GROMACS .gro file of C-alpha atoms in nm:
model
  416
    1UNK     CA    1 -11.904   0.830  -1.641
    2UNK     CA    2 -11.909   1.066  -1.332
    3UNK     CA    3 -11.963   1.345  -1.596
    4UNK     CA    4 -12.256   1.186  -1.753
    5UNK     CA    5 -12.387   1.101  -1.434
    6UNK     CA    6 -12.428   1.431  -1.389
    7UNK     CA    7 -12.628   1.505  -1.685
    8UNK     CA    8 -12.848   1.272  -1.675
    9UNK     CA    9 -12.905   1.395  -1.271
   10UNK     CA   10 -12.994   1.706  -1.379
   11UNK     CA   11 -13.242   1.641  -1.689
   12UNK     CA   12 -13.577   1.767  -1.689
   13UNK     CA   13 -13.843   1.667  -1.923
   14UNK     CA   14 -14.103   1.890  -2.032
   15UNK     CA   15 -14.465   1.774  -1.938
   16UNK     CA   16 -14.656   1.548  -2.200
   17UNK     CA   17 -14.954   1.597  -2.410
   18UNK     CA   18 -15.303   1.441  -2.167
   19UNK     CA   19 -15.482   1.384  -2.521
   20UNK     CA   20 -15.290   1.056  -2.627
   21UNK     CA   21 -15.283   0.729  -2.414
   22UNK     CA   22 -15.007   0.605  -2.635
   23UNK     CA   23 -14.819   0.906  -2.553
   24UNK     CA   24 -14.795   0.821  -2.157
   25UNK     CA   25 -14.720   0.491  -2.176
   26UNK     CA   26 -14.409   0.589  -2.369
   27UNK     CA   27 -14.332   0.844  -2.175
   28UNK     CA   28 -14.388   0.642  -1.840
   29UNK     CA   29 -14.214   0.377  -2.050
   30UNK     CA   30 -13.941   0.587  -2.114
   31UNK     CA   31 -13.893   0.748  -1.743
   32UNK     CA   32 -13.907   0.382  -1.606
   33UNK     CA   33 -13.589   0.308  -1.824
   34UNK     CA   34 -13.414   0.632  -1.723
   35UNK     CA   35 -13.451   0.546  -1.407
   36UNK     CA   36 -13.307   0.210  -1.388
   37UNK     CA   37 -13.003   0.352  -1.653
   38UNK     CA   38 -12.887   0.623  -1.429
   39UNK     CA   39 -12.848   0.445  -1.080
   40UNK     CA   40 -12.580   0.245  -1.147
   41UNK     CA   41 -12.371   0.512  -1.340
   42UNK     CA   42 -12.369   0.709  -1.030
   43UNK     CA   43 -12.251   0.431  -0.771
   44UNK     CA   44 -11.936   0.348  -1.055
   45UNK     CA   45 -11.841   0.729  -1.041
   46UNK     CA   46 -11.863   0.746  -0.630
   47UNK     CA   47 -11.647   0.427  -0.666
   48UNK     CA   48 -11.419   0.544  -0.898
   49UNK     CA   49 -11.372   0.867  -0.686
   50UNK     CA   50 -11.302   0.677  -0.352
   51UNK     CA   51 -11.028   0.487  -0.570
   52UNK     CA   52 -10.864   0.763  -0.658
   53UNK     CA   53 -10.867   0.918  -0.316
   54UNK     CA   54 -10.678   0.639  -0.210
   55UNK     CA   55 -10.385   0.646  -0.466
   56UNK     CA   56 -10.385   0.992  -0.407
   57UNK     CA   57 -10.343   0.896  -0.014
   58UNK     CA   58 -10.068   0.670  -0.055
   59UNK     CA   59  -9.831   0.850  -0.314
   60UNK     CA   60  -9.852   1.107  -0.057
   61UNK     CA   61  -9.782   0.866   0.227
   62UNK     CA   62  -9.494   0.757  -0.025
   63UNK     CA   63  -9.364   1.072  -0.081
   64UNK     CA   64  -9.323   1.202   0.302
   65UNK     CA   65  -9.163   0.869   0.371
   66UNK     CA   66  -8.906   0.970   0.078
   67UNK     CA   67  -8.830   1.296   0.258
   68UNK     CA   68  -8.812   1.172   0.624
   69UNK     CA   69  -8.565   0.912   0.458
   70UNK     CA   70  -8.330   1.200   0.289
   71UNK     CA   71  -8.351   1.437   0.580
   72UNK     CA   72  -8.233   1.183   0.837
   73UNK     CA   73  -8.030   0.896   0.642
   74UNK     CA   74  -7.925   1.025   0.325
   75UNK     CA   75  -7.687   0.808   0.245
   76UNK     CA   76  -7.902   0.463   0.260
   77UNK     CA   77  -7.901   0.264   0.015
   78UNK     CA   78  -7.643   0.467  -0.208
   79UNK     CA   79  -7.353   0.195  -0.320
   80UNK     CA   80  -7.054   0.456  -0.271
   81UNK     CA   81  -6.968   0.698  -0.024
   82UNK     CA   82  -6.871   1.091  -0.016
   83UNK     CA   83  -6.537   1.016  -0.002
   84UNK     CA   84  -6.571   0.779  -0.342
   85UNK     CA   85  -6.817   1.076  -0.453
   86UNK     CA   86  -6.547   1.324  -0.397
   87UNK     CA   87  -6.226   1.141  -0.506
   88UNK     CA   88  -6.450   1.023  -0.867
   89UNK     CA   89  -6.450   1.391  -0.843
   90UNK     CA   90  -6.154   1.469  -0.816
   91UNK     CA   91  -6.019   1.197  -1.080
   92UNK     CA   92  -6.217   1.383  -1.383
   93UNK     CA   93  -6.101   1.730  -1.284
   94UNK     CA   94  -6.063   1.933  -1.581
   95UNK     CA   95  -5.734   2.120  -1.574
   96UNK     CA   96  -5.817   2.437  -1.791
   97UNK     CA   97  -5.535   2.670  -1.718
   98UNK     CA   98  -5.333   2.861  -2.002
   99UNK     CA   99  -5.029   2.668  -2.146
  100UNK     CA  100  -5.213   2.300  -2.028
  101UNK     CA  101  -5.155   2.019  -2.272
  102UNK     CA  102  -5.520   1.812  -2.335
  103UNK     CA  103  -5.657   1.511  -2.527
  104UNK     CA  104  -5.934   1.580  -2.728
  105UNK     CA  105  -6.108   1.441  -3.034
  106UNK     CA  106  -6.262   1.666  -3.337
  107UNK     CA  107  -6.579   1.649  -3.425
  108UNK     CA  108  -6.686   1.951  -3.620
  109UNK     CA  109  -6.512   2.179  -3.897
  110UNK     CA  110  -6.598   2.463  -4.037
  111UNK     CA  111  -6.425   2.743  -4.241
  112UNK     CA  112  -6.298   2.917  -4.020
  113UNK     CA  113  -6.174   2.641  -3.734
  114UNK     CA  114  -6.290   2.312  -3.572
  115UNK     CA  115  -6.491   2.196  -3.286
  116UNK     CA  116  -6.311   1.977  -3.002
  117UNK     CA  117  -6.462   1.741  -2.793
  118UNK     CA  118  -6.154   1.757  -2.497
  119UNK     CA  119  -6.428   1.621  -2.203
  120UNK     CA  120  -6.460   1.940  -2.057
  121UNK     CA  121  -6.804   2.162  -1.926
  122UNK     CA  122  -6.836   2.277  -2.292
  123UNK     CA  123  -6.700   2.202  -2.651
  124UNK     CA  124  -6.318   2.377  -2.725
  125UNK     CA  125  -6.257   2.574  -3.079
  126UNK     CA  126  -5.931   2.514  -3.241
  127UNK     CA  127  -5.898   2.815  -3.518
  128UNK     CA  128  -5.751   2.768  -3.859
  129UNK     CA  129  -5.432   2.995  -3.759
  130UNK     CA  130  -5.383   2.796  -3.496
  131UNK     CA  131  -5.443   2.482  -3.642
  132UNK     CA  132  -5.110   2.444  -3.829
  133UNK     CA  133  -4.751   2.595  -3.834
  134UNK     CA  134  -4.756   2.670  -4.210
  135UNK     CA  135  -5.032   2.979  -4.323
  136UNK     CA  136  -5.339   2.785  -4.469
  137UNK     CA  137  -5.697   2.821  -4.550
  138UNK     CA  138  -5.897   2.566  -4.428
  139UNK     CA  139  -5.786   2.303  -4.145
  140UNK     CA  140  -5.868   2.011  -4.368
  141UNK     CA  141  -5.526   2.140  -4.499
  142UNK     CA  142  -5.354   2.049  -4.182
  143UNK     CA  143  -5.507   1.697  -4.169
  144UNK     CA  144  -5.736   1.802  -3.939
  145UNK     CA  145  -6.134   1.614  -3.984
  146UNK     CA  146  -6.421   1.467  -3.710
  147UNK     CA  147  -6.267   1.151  -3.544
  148UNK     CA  148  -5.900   1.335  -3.537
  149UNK     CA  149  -5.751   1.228  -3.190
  150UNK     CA  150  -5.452   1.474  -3.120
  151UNK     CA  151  -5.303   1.662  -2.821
  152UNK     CA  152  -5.332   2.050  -2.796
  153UNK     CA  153  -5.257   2.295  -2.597
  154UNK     CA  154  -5.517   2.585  -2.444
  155UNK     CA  155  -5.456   2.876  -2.521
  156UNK     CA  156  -5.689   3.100  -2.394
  157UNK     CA  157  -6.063   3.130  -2.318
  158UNK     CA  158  -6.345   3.288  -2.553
  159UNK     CA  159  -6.542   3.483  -2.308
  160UNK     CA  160  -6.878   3.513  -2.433
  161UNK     CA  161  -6.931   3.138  -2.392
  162UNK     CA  162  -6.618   3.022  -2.161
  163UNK     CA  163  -6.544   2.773  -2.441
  164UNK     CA  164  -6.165   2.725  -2.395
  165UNK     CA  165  -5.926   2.810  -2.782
  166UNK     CA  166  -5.669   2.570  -2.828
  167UNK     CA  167  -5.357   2.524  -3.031
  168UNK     CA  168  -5.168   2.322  -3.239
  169UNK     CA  169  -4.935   2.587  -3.419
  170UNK     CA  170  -4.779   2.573  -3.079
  171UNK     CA  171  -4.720   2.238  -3.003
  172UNK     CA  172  -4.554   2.198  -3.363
  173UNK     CA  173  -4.333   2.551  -3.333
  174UNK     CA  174  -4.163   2.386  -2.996
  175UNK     CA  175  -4.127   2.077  -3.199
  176UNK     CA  176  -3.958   2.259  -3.497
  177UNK     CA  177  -3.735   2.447  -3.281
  178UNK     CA  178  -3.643   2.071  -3.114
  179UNK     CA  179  -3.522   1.955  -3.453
  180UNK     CA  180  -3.376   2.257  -3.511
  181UNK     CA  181  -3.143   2.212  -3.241
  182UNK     CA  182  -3.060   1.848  -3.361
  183UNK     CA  183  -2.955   1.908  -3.687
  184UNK     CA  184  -2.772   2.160  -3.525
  185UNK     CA  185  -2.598   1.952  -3.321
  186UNK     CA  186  -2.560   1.684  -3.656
  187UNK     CA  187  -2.406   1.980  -3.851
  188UNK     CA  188  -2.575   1.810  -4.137
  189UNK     CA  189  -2.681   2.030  -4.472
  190UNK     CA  190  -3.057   2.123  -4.506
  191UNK     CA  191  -3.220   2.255  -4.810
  192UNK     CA  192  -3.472   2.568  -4.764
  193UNK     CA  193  -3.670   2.779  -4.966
  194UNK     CA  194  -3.623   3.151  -4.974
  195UNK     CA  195  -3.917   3.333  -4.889
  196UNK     CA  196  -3.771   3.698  -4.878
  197UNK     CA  197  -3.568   3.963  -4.873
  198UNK     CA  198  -3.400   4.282  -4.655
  199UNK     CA  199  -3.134   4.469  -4.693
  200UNK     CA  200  -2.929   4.247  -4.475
  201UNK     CA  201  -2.989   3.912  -4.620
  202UNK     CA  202  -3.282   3.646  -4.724
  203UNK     CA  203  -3.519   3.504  -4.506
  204UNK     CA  204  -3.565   3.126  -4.550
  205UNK     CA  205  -3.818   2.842  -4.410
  206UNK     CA  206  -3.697   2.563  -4.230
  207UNK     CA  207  -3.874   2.317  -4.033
  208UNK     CA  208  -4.183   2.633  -4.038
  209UNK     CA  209  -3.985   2.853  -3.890
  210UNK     CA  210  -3.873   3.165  -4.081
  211UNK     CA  211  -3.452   3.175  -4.081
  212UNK     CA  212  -3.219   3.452  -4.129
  213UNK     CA  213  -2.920   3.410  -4.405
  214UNK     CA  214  -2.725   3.743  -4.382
  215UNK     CA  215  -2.594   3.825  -4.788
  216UNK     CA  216  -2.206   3.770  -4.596
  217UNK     CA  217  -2.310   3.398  -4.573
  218UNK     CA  218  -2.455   3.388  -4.896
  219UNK     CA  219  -2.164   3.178  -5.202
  220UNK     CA  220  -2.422   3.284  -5.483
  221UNK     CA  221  -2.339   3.612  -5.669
  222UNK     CA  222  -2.740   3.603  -5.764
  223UNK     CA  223  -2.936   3.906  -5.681
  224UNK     CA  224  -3.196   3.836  -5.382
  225UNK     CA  225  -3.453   3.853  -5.622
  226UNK     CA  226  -3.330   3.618  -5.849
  227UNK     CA  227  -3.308   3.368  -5.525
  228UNK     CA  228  -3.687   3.437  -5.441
  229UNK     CA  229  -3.888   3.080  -5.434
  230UNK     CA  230  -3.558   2.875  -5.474
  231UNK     CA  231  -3.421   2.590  -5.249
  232UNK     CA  232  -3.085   2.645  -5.164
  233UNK     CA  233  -2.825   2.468  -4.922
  234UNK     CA  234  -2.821   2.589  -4.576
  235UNK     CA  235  -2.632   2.551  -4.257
  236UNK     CA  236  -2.712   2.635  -3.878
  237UNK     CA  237  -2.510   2.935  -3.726
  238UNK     CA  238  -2.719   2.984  -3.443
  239UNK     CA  239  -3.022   2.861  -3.296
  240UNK     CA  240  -3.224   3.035  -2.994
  241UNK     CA  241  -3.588   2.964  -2.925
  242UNK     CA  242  -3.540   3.215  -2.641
  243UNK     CA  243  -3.501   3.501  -2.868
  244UNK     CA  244  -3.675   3.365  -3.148
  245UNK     CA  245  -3.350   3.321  -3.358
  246UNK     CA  246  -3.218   3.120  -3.645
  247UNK     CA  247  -2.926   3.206  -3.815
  248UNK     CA  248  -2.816   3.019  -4.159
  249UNK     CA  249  -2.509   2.976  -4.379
  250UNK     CA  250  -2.569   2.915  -4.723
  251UNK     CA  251  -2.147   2.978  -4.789
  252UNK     CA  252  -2.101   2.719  -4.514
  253UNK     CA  253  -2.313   2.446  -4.659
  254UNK     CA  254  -2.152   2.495  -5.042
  255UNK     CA  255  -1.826   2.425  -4.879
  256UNK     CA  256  -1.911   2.142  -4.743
  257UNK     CA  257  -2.087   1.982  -5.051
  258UNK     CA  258  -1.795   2.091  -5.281
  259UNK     CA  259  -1.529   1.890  -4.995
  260UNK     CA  260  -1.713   1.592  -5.061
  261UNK     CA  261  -1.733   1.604  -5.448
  262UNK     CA  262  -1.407   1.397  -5.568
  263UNK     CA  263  -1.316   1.397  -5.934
  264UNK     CA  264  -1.470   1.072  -6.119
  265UNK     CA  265  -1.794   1.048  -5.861
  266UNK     CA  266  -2.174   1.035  -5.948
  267UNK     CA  267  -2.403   1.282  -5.835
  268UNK     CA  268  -2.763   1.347  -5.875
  269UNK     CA  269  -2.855   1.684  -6.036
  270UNK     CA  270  -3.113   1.900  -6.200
  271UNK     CA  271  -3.091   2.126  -6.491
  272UNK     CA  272  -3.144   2.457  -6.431
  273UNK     CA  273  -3.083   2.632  -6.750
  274UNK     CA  274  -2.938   2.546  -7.103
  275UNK     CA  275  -2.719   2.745  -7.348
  276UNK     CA  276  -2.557   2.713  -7.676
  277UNK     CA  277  -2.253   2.555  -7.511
  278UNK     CA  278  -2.424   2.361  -7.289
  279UNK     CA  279  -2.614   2.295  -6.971
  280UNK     CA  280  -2.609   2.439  -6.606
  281UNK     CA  281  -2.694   2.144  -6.347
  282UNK     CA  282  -2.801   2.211  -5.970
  283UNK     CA  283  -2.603   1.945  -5.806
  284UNK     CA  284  -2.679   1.979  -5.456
  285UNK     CA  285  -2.665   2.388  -5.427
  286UNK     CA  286  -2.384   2.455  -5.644
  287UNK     CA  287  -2.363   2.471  -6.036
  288UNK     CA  288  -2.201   2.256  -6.280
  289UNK     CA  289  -2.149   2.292  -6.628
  290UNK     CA  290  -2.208   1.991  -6.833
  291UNK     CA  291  -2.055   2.099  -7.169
  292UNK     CA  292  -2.237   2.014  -7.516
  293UNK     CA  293  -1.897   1.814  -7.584
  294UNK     CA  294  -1.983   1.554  -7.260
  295UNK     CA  295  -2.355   1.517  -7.275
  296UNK     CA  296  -2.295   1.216  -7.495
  297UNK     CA  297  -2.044   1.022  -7.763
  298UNK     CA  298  -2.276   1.107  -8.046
  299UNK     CA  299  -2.298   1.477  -8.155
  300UNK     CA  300  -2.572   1.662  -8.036
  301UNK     CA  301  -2.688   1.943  -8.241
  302UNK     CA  302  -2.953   2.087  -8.024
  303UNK     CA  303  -2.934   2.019  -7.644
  304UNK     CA  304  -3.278   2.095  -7.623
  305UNK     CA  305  -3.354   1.759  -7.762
  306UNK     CA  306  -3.182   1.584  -7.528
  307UNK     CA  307  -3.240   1.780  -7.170
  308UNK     CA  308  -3.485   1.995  -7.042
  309UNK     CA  309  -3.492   2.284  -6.724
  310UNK     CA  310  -3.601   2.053  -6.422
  311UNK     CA  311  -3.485   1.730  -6.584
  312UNK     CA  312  -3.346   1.486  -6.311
  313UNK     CA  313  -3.013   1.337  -6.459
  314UNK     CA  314  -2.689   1.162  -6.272
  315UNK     CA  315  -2.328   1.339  -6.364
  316UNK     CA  316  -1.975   1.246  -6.334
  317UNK     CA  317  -1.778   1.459  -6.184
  318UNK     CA  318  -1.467   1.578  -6.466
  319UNK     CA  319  -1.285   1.836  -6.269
  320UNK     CA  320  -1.353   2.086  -5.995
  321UNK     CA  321  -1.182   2.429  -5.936
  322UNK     CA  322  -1.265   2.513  -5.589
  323UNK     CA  323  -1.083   2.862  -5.652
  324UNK     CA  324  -1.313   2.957  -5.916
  325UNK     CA  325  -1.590   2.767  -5.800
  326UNK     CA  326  -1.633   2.590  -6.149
  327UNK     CA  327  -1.715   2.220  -6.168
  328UNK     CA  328  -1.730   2.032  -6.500
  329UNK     CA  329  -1.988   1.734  -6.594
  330UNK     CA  330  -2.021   1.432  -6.824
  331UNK     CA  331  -2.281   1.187  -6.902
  332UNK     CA  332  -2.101   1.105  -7.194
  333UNK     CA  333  -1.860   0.898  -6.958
  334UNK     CA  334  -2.192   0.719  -6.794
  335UNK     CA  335  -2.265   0.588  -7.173
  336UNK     CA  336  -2.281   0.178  -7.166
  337UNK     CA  337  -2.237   0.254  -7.562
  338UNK     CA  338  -2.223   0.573  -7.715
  339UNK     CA  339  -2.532   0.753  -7.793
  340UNK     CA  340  -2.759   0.633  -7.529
  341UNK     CA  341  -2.752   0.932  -7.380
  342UNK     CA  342  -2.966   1.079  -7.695
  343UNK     CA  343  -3.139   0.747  -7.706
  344UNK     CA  344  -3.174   0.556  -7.384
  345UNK     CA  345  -3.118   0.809  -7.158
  346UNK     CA  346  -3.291   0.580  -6.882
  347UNK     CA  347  -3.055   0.313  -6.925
  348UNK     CA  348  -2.760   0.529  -6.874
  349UNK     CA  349  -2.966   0.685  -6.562
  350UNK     CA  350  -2.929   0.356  -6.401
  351UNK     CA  351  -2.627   0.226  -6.522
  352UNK     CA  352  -2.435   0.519  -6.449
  353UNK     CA  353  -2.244   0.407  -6.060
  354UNK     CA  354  -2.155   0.102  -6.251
  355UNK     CA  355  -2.003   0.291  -6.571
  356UNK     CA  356  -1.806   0.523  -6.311
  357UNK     CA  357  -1.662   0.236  -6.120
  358UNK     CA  358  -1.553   0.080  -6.468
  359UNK     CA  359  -1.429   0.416  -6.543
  360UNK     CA  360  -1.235   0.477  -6.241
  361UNK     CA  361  -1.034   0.146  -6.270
  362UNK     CA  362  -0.922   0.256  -6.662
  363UNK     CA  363  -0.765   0.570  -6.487
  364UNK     CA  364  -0.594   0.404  -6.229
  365UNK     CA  365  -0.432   0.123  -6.425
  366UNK     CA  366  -0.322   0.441  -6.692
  367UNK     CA  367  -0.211   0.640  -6.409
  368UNK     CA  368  -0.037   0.379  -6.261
  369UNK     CA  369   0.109   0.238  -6.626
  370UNK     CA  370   0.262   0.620  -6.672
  371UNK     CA  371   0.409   0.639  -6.369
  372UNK     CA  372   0.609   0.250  -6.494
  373UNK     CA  373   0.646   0.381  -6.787
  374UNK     CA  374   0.861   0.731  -6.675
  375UNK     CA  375   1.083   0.484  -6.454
  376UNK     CA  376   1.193   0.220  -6.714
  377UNK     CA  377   1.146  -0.001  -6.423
  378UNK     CA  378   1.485   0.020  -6.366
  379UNK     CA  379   1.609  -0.243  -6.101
  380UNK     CA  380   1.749   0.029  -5.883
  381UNK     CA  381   1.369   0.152  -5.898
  382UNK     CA  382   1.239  -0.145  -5.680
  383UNK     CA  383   0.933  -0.115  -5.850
  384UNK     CA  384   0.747  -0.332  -6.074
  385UNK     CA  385   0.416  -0.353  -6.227
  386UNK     CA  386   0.114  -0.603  -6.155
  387UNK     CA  387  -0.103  -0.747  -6.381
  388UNK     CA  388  -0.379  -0.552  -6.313
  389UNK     CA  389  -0.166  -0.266  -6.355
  390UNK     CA  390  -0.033  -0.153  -5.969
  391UNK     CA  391   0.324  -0.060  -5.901
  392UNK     CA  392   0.475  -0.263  -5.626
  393UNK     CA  393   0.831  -0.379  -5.533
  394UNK     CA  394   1.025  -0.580  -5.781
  395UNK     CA  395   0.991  -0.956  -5.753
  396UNK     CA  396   1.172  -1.225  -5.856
  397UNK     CA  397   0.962  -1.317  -6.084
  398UNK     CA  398   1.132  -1.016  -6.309
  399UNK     CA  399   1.475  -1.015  -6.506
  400UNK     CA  400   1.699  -0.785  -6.336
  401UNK     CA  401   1.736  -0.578  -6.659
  402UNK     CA  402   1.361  -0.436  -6.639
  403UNK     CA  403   1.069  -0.488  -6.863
  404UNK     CA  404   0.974  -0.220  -7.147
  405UNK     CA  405   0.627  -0.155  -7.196
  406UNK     CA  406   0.514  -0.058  -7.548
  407UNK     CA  407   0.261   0.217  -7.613
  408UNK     CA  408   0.024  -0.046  -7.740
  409UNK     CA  409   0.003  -0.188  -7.353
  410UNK     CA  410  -0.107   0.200  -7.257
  411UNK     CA  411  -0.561   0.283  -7.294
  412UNK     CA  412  -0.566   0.563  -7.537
  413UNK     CA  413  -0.729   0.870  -7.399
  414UNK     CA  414  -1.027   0.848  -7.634
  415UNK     CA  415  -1.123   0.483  -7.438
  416UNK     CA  416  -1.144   0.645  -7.112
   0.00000   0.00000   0.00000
């Protein structure tokens, strides 16, 4: 309004034509109008401009009062002190030193590493080699996506941005060294995969960590090369995160597994190769031959049709020559009835602790009826036999001439 006031103040109208009545009385007409139009326009623009003055006036007033209060009483009105300020402070210190353990939550990934939120001045970077003990590619590998709460470890500082690199690989080495230790200290039998080769011995994973098996600790005759990629049975010789060392005996651990096999027991094995006489089975790091003649009671023709390389079977235990390292396999004793090895193999998969058990007791009743048998159960013998076929001392029970046993009362081999 102010601004049109001003036009209208300064409009001049050009003078009008003296030959036409009808044009002055408009034009008086029309200055007569003006006139009254303009005057009030003008007093609301002074008006408005004294208003303003005033606001103007007392936000300043405001403002100076604002200062004078912060220069001489800072603290008024605040609901905490500088000692609160300083120990709230204090409380959410970031501790960003090398080697620090934080909490932090992930909330980007890219391909080469992850963004983590760890409440400090800036974002952290975790990077994909140091996202996971084991080499991968990307950290969704590892388990790591956004929303992931985990602890890390700083590692250093990226100095274009001071954005602080963390770790994980860390975290887990110290933890795989830790159970290192404890199966260690268990002297308990792990199985590893070989990795590679030198020419002192193989180099083996466990737990992530990359263990030494020198070839004098080594029971296989194998080549290295033929070992490459395979699990075999390991020991710990020596363990020392200090120097970075883990030593492995793969002769230890077969020694160990072959003390515990006993003739007539059920293990869990793998084949690992067939031939014309019959199959090789991995039964926990050491090799057993299952002959064509024990697979099953039927004949089988072609042991192809009956097991395969990486077929998961359970073997009785026939013989074992520690000496010679050989130990010999049936499933044929496992049978419920004969042939179900070539047609139920399942059945004899899960019947096969209970066959053994049934087997076990046959043997000991014959061994124990032979041994009878070679005495005569002769009174001066003080022995006599049981019904369920265990020697013991001689009752009264007996005549005092002995009993005879027939070779009918005797299990032919063929039964067992």
């Amino acid at each position: 309004m102010a601004y049109l006031a001003q036009q209208f103040t300064g409009l001049r109208c050009s003078p009008l034509s003296t030959s036409s009545r009808l044009s002055r009385r408009a034009s008086k007409n029309f200055l007569q109008n003006k006139s009254t139009s303009v005057s009030p326009t003008i007093v609301a623009a002074v008006a408005m401009s004294s208003g303003q003055t005033k606001e103007r006036l007392e936000l300043k007033k405001m403002f100076e009062d604002a200062y004078e209060r912060c220069r001489t009483a800072p603290m008024e009105g605040v609901a905490f002190t500088v000692d609160d300020f300083a120990a709230a402070i204090e409380q959410y210190d970031f501790n960003s030193e090398i080697g620090t353990r934080v909490k932090g939550t992930v909330f980007k990934t890219d391909a080469n590493g992850a963004l983590v939120d760890i409440s400090a001045k800036s974002s952290a970077y975790l990077s994909v080699e140091q996202a996971c003990i084991h080499r991968i590619k990307h950290v969704e590998e590892a388990g790591i996506v956004p929303g992931m709460v985990e602890e890390f470890v700083i590692i250093g500082e990226n100095e274009s941005d001071d954005s602080l690199l963390l770790s994980l690989r860390n975290i887990q080495y110290e933890l795989a060294w830790e159970r290192c230790r404890q199966l260690q200290a268990e002297d308990v039998i792990v199985k590893a995969k070989v990795i590679g080769a030198n020419k002192g011995g193989l180099v083996a994973l466990v737990e992530g960590l990359r263990g030494f098996v020198p070839f004098s600790q080594i029971s296989s005759k194998a080549a290295a090369e033929e070992l490459l990629e395979k699990e075999i049975p390991l020991k710990f010789v020596e363990v020392d995160e200090e120097q970075t060392k883990l030593v492995l005996s793969n002769r230890k651990a077969v020694a160990d597994s072959q003390a515990q096999l006993g003739i007539g027991s059920v293990v869990l094995g793998v084949v690992q190769s067939l031939k014309p006489y019959g199959a090789f089975i991995d039964i926990g790091g050491i090799n057993g031959l299952l002959h064509v003649s024990q697979i099953s009671h039927d004949r089988v023709s072609d042991i192809a049709t009956v097991l395969q390389p990486g077929d998961t079977l359970k073997v009785m235990i026939l013989s074992h020559d520690r000496d010679r390292g050989r130990v010999s396999l049936s499933t044929k004793k496992l049978e419920p009835t004969p042939g179900d090895m070539i047609r139920n193999p399942k059945l004899v998969f899960e019947k096969a602790e209970e066959m053994a058990q049934t087997f076990r007791q046959r043997i000991a009743q014959a061994e124990a009826m032979a041994r009878a048998d070679m005495l005569r159960f002769q009174p001066e013998s003080g022995l006599t036999l049981s019904s369920d076929g265990i020697l013991g001392p001689l009752g009264s029970e007996l005549p005092d001439d002995g009993v005879d046993l027939t070779v009918d009362d005797i299990p032919s081999a063929v039964d067992l």
